[in-house]
Short mmCIF file of C-alpha atoms and ligand atoms in Angstrom, two decimals:
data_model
loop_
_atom_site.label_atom_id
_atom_site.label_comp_id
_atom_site.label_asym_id
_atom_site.label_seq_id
_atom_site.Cartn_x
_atom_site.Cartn_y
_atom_site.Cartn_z
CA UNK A 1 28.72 47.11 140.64
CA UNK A 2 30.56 48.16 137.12
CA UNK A 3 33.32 46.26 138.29
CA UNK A 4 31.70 42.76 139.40
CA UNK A 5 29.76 42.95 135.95
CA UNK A 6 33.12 43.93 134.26
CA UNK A 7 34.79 41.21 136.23
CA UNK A 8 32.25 38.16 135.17
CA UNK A 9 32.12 39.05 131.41
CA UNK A 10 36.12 38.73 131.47
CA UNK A 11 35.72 35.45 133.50
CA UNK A 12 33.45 34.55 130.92
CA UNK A 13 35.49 35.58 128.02
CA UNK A 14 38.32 33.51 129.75
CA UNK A 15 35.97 30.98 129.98
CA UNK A 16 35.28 30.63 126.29
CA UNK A 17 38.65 31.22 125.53
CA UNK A 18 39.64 28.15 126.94
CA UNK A 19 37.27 26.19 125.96
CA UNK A 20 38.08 26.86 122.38
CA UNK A 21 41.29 26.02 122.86
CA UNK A 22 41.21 23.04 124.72
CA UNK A 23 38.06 20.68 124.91
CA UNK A 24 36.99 19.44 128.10
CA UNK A 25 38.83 16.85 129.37
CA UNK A 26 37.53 14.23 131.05
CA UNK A 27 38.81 14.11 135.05
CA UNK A 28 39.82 10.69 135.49
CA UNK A 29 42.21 11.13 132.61
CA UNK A 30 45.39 12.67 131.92
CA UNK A 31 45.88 15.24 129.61
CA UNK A 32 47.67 13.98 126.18
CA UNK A 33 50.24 16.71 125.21
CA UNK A 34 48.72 18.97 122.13
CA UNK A 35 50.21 17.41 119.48
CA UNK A 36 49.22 13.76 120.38
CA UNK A 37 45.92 14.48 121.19
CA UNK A 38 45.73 15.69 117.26
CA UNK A 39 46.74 12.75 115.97
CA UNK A 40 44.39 10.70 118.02
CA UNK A 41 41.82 12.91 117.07
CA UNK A 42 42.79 12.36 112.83
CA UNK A 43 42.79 9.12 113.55
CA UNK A 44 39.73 8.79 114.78
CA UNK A 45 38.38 10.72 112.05
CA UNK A 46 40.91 8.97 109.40
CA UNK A 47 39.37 5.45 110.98
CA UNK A 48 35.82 6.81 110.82
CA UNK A 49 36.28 7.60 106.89
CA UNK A 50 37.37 4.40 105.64
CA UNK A 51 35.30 2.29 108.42
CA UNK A 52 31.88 3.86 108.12
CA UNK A 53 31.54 3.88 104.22
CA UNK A 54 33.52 0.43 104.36
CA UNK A 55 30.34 -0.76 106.29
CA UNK A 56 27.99 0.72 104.88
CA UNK A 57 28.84 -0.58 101.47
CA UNK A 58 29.75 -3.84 103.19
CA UNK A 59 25.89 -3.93 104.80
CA UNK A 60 24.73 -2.47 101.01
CA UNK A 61 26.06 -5.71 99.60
CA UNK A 62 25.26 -8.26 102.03
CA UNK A 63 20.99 -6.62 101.98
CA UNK A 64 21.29 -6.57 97.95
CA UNK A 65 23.53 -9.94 97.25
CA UNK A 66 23.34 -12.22 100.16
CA UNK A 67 20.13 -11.58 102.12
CA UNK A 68 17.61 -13.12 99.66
CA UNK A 69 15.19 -10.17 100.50
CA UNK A 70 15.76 -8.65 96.70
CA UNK A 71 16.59 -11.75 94.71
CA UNK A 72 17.71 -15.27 95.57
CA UNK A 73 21.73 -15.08 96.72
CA UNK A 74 23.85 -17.39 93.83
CA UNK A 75 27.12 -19.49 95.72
CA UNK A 76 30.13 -19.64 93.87
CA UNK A 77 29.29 -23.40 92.63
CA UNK A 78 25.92 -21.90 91.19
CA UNK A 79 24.98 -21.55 87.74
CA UNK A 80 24.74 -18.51 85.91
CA UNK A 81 23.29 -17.42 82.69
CA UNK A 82 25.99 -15.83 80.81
CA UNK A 83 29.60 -15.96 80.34
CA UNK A 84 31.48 -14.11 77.35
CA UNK A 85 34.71 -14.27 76.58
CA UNK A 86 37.06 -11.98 74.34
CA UNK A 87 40.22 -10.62 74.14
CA UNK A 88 41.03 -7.00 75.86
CA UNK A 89 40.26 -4.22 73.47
CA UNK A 90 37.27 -6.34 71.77
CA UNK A 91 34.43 -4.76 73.31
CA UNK A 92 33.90 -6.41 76.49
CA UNK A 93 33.23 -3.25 78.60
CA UNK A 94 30.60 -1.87 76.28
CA UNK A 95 28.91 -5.45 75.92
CA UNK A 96 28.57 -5.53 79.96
CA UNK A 97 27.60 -2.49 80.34
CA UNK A 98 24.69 -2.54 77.74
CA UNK A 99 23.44 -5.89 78.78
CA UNK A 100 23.35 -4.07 82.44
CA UNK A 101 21.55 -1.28 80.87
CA UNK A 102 19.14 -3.53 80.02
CA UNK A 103 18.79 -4.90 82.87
CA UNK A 104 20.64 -7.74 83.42
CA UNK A 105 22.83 -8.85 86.11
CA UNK A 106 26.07 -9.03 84.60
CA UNK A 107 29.94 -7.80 85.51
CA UNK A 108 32.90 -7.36 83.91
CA UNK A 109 35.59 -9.62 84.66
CA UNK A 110 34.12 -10.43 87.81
CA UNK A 111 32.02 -13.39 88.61
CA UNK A 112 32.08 -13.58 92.70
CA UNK A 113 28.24 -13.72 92.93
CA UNK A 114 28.84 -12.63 97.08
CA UNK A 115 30.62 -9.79 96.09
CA UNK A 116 29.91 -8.25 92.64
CA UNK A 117 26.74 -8.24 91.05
CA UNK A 118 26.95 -10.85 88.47
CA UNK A 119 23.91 -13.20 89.16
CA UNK A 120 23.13 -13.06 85.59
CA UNK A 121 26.52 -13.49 84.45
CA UNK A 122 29.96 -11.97 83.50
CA UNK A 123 31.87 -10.85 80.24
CA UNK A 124 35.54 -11.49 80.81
CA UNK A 125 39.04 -11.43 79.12
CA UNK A 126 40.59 -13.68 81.65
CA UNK A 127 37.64 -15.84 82.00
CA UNK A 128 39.05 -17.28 79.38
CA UNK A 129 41.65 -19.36 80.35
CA UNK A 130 39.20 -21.89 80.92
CA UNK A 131 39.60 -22.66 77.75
CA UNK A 132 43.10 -22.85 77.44
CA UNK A 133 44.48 -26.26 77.00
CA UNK A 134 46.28 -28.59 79.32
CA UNK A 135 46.96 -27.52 83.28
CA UNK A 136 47.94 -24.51 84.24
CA UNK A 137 52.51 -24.45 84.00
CA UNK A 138 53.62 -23.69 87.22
CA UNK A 139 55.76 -20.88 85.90
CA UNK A 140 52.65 -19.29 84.83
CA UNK A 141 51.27 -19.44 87.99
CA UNK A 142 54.28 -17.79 89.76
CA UNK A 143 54.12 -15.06 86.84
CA UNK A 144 50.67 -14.35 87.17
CA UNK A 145 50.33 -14.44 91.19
CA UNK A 146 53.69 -12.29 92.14
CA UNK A 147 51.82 -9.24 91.94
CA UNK A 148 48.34 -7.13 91.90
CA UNK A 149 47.68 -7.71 88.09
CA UNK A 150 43.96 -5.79 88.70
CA UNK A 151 44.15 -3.02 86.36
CA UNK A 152 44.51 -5.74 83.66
CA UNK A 153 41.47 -7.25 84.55
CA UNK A 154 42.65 -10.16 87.06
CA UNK A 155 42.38 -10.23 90.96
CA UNK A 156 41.43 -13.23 92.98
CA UNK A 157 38.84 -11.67 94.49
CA UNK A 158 36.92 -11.22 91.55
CA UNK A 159 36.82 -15.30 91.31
CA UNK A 160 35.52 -16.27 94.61
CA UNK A 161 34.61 -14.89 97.81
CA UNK A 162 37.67 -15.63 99.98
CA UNK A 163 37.62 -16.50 103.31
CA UNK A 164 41.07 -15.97 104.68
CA UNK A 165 42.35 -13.50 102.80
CA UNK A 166 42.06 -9.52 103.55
CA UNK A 167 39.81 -7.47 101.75
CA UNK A 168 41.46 -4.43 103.01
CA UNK A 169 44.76 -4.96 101.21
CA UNK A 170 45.25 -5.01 97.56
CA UNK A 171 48.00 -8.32 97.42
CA UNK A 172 50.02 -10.16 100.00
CA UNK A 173 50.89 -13.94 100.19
CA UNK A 174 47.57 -14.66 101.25
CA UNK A 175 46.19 -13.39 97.71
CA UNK A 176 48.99 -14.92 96.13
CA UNK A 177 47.99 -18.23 97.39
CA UNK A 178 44.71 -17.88 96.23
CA UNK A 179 45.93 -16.47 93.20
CA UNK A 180 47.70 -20.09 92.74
CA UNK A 181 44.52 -21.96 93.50
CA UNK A 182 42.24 -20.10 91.20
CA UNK A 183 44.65 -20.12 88.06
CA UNK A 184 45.31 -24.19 88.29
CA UNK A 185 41.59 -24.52 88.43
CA UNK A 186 40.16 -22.11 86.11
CA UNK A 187 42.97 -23.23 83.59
CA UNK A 188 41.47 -25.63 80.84
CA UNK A 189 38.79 -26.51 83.06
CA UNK A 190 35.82 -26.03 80.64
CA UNK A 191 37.92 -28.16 77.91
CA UNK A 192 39.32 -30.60 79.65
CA UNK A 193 37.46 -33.91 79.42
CA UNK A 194 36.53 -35.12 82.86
CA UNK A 195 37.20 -31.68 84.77
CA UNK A 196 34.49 -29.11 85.14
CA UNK A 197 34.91 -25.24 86.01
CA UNK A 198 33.96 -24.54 89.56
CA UNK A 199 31.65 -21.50 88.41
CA UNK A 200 29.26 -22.48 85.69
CA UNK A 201 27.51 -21.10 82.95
CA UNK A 202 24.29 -22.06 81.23
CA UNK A 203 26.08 -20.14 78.11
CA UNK A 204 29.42 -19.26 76.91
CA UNK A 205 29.93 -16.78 73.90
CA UNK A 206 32.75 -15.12 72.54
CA UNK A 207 32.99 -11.83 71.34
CA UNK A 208 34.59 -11.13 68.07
CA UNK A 209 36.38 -7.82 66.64
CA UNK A 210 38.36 -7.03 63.23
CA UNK A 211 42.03 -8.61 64.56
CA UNK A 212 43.82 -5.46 63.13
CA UNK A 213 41.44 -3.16 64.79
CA UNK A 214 41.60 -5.02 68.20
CA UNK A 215 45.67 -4.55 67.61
CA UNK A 216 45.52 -0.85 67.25
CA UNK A 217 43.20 -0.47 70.24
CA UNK A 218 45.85 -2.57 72.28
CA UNK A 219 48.61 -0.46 71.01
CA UNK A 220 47.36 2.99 72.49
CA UNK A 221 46.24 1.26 75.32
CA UNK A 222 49.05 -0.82 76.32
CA UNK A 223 52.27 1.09 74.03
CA UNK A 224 53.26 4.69 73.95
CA UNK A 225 53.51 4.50 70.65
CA UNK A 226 54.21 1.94 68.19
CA UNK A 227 58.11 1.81 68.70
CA UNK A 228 57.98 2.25 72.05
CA UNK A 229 57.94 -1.07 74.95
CA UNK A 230 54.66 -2.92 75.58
CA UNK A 231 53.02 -2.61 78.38
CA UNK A 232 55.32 -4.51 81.09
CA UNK A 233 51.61 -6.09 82.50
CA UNK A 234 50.40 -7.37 78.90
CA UNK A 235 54.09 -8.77 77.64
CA UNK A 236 53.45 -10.36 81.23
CA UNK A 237 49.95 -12.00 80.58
CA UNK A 238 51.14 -12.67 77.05
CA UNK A 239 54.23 -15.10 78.55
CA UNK A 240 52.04 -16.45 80.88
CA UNK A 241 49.37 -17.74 79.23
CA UNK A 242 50.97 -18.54 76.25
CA UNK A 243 54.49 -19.79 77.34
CA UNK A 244 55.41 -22.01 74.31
CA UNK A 245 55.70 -18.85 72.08
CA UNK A 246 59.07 -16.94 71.29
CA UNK A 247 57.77 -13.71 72.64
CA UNK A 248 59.75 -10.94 70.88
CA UNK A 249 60.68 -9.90 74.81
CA UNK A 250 58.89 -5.98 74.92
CA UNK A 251 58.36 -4.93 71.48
CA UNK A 252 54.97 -3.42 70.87
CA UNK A 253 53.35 -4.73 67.65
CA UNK A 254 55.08 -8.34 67.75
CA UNK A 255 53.18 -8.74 71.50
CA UNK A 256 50.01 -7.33 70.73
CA UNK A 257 49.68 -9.34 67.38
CA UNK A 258 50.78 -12.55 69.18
CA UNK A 259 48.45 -11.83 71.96
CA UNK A 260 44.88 -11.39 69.71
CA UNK A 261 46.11 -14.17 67.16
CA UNK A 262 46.22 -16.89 70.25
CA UNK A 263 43.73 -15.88 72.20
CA UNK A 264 41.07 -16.06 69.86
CA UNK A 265 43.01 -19.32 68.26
CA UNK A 266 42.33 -21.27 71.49
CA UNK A 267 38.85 -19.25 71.59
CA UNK A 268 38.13 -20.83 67.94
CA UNK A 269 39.28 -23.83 68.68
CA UNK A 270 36.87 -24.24 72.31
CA UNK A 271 34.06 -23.31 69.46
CA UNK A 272 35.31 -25.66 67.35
CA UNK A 273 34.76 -28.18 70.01
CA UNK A 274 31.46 -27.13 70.86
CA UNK A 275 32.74 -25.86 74.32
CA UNK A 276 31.52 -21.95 73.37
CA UNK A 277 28.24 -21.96 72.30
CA UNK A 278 28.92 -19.41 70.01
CA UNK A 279 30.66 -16.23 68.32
CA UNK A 280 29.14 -13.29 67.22
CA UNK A 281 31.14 -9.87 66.18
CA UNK A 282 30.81 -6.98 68.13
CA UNK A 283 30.60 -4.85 65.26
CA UNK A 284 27.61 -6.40 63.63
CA UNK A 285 25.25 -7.47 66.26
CA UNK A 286 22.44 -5.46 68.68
CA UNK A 287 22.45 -6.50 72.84
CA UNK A 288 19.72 -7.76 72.60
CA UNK A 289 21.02 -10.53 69.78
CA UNK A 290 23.66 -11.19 72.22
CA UNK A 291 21.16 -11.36 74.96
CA UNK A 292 19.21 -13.90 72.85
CA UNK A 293 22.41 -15.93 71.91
CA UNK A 294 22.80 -15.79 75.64
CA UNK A 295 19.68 -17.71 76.22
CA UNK A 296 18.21 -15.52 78.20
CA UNK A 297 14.42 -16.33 76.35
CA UNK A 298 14.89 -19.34 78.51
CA UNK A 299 17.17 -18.29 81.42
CA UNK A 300 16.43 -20.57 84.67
CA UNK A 301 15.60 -17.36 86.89
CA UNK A 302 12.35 -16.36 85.94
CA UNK A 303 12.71 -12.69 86.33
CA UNK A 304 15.95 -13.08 83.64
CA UNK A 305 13.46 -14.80 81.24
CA UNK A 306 10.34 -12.18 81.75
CA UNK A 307 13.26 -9.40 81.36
CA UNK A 308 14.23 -10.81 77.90
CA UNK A 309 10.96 -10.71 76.65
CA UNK A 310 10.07 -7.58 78.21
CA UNK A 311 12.90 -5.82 76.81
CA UNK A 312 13.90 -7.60 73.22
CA UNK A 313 10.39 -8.90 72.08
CA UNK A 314 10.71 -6.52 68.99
CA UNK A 315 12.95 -7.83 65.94
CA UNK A 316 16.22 -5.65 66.36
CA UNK A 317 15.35 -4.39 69.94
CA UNK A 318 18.00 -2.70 71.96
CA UNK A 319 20.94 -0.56 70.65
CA UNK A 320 23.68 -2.11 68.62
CA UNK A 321 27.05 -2.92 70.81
CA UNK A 322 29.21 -1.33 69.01
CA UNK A 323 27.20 2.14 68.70
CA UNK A 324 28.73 3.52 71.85
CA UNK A 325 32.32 2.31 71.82
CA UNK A 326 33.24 2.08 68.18
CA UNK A 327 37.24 2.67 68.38
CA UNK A 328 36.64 5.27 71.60
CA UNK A 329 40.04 4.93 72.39
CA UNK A 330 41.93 4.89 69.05
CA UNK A 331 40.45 7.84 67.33
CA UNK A 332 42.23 6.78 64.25
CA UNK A 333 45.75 7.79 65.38
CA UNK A 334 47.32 4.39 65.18
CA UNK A 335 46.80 2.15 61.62
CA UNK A 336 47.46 -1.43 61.63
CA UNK A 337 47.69 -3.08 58.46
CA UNK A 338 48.46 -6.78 56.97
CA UNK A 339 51.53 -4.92 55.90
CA UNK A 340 53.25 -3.86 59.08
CA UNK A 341 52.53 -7.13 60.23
CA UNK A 342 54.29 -8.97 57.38
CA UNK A 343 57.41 -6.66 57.62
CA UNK A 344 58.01 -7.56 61.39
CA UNK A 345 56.56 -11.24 61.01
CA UNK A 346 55.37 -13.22 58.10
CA UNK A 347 54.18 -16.02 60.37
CA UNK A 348 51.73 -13.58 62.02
CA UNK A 349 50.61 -12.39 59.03
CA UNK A 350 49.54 -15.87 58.18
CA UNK A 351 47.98 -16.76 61.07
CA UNK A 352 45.54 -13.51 61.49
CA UNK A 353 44.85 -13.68 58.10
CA UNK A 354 43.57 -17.42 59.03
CA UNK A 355 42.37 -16.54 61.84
CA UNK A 356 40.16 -13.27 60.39
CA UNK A 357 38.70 -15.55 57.76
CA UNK A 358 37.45 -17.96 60.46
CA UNK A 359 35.70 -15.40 62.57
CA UNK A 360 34.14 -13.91 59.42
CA UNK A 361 36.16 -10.62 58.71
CA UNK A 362 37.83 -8.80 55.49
CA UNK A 363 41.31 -9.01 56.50
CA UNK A 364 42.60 -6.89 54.94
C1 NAG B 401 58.10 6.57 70.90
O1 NAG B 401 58.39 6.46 72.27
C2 NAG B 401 59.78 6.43 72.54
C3 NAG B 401 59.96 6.13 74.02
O2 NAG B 401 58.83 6.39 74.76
C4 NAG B 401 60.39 7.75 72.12
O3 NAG B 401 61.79 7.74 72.39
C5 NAG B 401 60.15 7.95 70.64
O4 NAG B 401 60.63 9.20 70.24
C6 NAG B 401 58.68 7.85 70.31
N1 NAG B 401 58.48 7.87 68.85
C7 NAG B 401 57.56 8.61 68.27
C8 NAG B 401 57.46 8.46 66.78
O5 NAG B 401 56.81 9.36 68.88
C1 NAG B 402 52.03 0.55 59.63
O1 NAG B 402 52.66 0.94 58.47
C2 NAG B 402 52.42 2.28 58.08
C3 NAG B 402 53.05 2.54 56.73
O2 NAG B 402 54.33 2.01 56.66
C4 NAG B 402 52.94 3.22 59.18
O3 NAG B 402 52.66 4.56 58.87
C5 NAG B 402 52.27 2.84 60.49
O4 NAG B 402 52.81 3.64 61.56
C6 NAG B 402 52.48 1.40 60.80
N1 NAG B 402 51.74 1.06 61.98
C7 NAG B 402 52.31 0.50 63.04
C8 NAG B 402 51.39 0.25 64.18
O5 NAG B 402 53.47 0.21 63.12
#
């Protein structure tokens, strides 16, 4: 009797002990060895990881941007509110993300209504190259495309939903195609007589800083310090978009300088000719002027319109755009003045000093 009951609890001990240590397997099949059977199994899980949140945030977007349950979907050809334009370091982050805090639809850099939410509209760097003169040079295409430029603000996929390439992989030929197609469009198309942008806007603005504070922003960002090589991605969009200038090949200040005086040349002169609707500095205005420069008191979605007057009725409503960002990344360790930029070039002196007095700043 002892023995039969001390018999079945070591059968059962067995028992357990194996199946801890190997799970049922199913008859019809033959056992994997150990160690493959682990990697099937962190597979599975590794596949499970990526897939289930991939479709679940795939399902989020499709219910939110493309159903039409929550708010009418907007196609790529659709018209949007809002586009601003200004050079990196201006801003642009802080102005998106207070017009969203409002409550507005609106992204930053990206304007693929399918996959970003940007119904309302977008406040770009790169956007503007739609402004930029003449077709896009084919060796700024190759420059631009060669390579995953996204953490300066540029992937295909933030342009338009793309139907061939994968969504899963950050760049392969397939982007760079794209890549080609969307720079030779998006250049000069909102400037060029006859040729329209294949996104529109009801509005464009751009977004104005101090020039020399813009520079000293760009120069912790993009320089280790001010003797030290540019940023190998900026000197990159620099020569691309601008491939007429003598770029001083890696040098920190000279590229930076360059880079703020002609962007926000060609951004002056697309104001000039009444292609921006108009400028406003980041340092001197509220969101909700910007949201009213926008035209959103007359926005063609309804809910944009009621949101405007909801939110900005009262003279001066909504927090100024520079109160949260004013020089967060500089911390006044890097100085720019009209001097430093005379000593390395006089010819950039001139032209930001030009340039400053057209947007309305001090320099120096
Ligand atoms: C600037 O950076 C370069 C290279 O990164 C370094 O050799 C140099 O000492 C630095 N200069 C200063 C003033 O920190
Ligand atoms: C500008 O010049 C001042 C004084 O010569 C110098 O201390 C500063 O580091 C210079 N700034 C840059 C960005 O080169």
């Amino acid at each position: 009797m002892g023995d039969a009951k001390q018999r079945r609890g070591a059968a059962r001990k067995a028992k357990a002990r194996d199946a801890q240590a190997a799970p049922p397997v199913r008859q019809a099949q033959v056992p994997a060895p150990a160690g493959l059977r682990k990697v099937a199994r962190d597979l599975t899980a590794l596949t499970l990881l990526i897939a289930v949140p991939y479709a679940v945030y795939s399902a989020y977007l499709w219910v939110h941007l493309e159903s039409g349950w929550l708010r009418p979907p907007v196609g790529h050809g659709e018209s949007r509110q809002l586009l601003i334009v200004g050079s990196q370091s201006s801003g642009t982050v802080q102005t998106s993300a207070s017009l969203a805090t409002l409550g507005f639809e609106v992204a930053h850099e990206a304007s693929d209504a399918s996959t970003t939410f940007c119904r309302d509209g977008t406040v770009s760097w790169f956007h503007g190259i739609r402004f930029l003169p003449g077709i896009a040079p084919d060796e700024s295409v190759e420059l631009i495309c060669a390579r995953s430029l996204r953490n300066m603000g540029f992937h295909p996929a933030g342009f338009r939903r793309s139907t061939s390439c994968s969504y899963r992989r950050t760049w392969d030929a397939c982007w760079a195609r794209e890549c080609g197609e969307i720079i030779r469009s998006e250049w000069g198309c909102a400037i060029t007589e006859g040729r329209a942008c294949d996104t529109p806007f009801a509005k464009t603005l751009l977004q104005a800083r101090h020039p020399l504070r813009t520079m000293e922003s760009l120069v912790v960002k993009f320089c280790r310090n001010e003797t030290a090589p540019v940023s190998h991605a900026l000197a990159l969009f620099a020569a691309a978009l601008w491939p007429a200038h003598a770029w001083a090949a890696d040098s920190c200040l000279p590229v930076v300088g360059w880079y703020v005086t002609l962007y926000y040349e060609a951004m002056m002169a697309a104001v000039d000719a009444r292609k921006i609707d108009g400028v406003y500095k980041a340092e001197a205005v509220g969101v909700c002027d910007v949201a009213r420069m926008g035209g959103f008191g007359s926005a063609a979605y309804p809910p944009a319109r009621q949101l405007y007057a909801e939110v900005c009725a009262s003279p001066g409503g909504g927090q100024g755009l520079a109160d949260g960002a004013r020089n967060a990344r500089n911390h006044g360790r890097v100085r720019i003045d009209m001097e430093n930029l005379t000593a390395i070039d006089r010819e950039l002196a001139t032209r930001v000093l030009a340039l400053g007095a057209r947007m309305g700043y001090d320099v120096p």
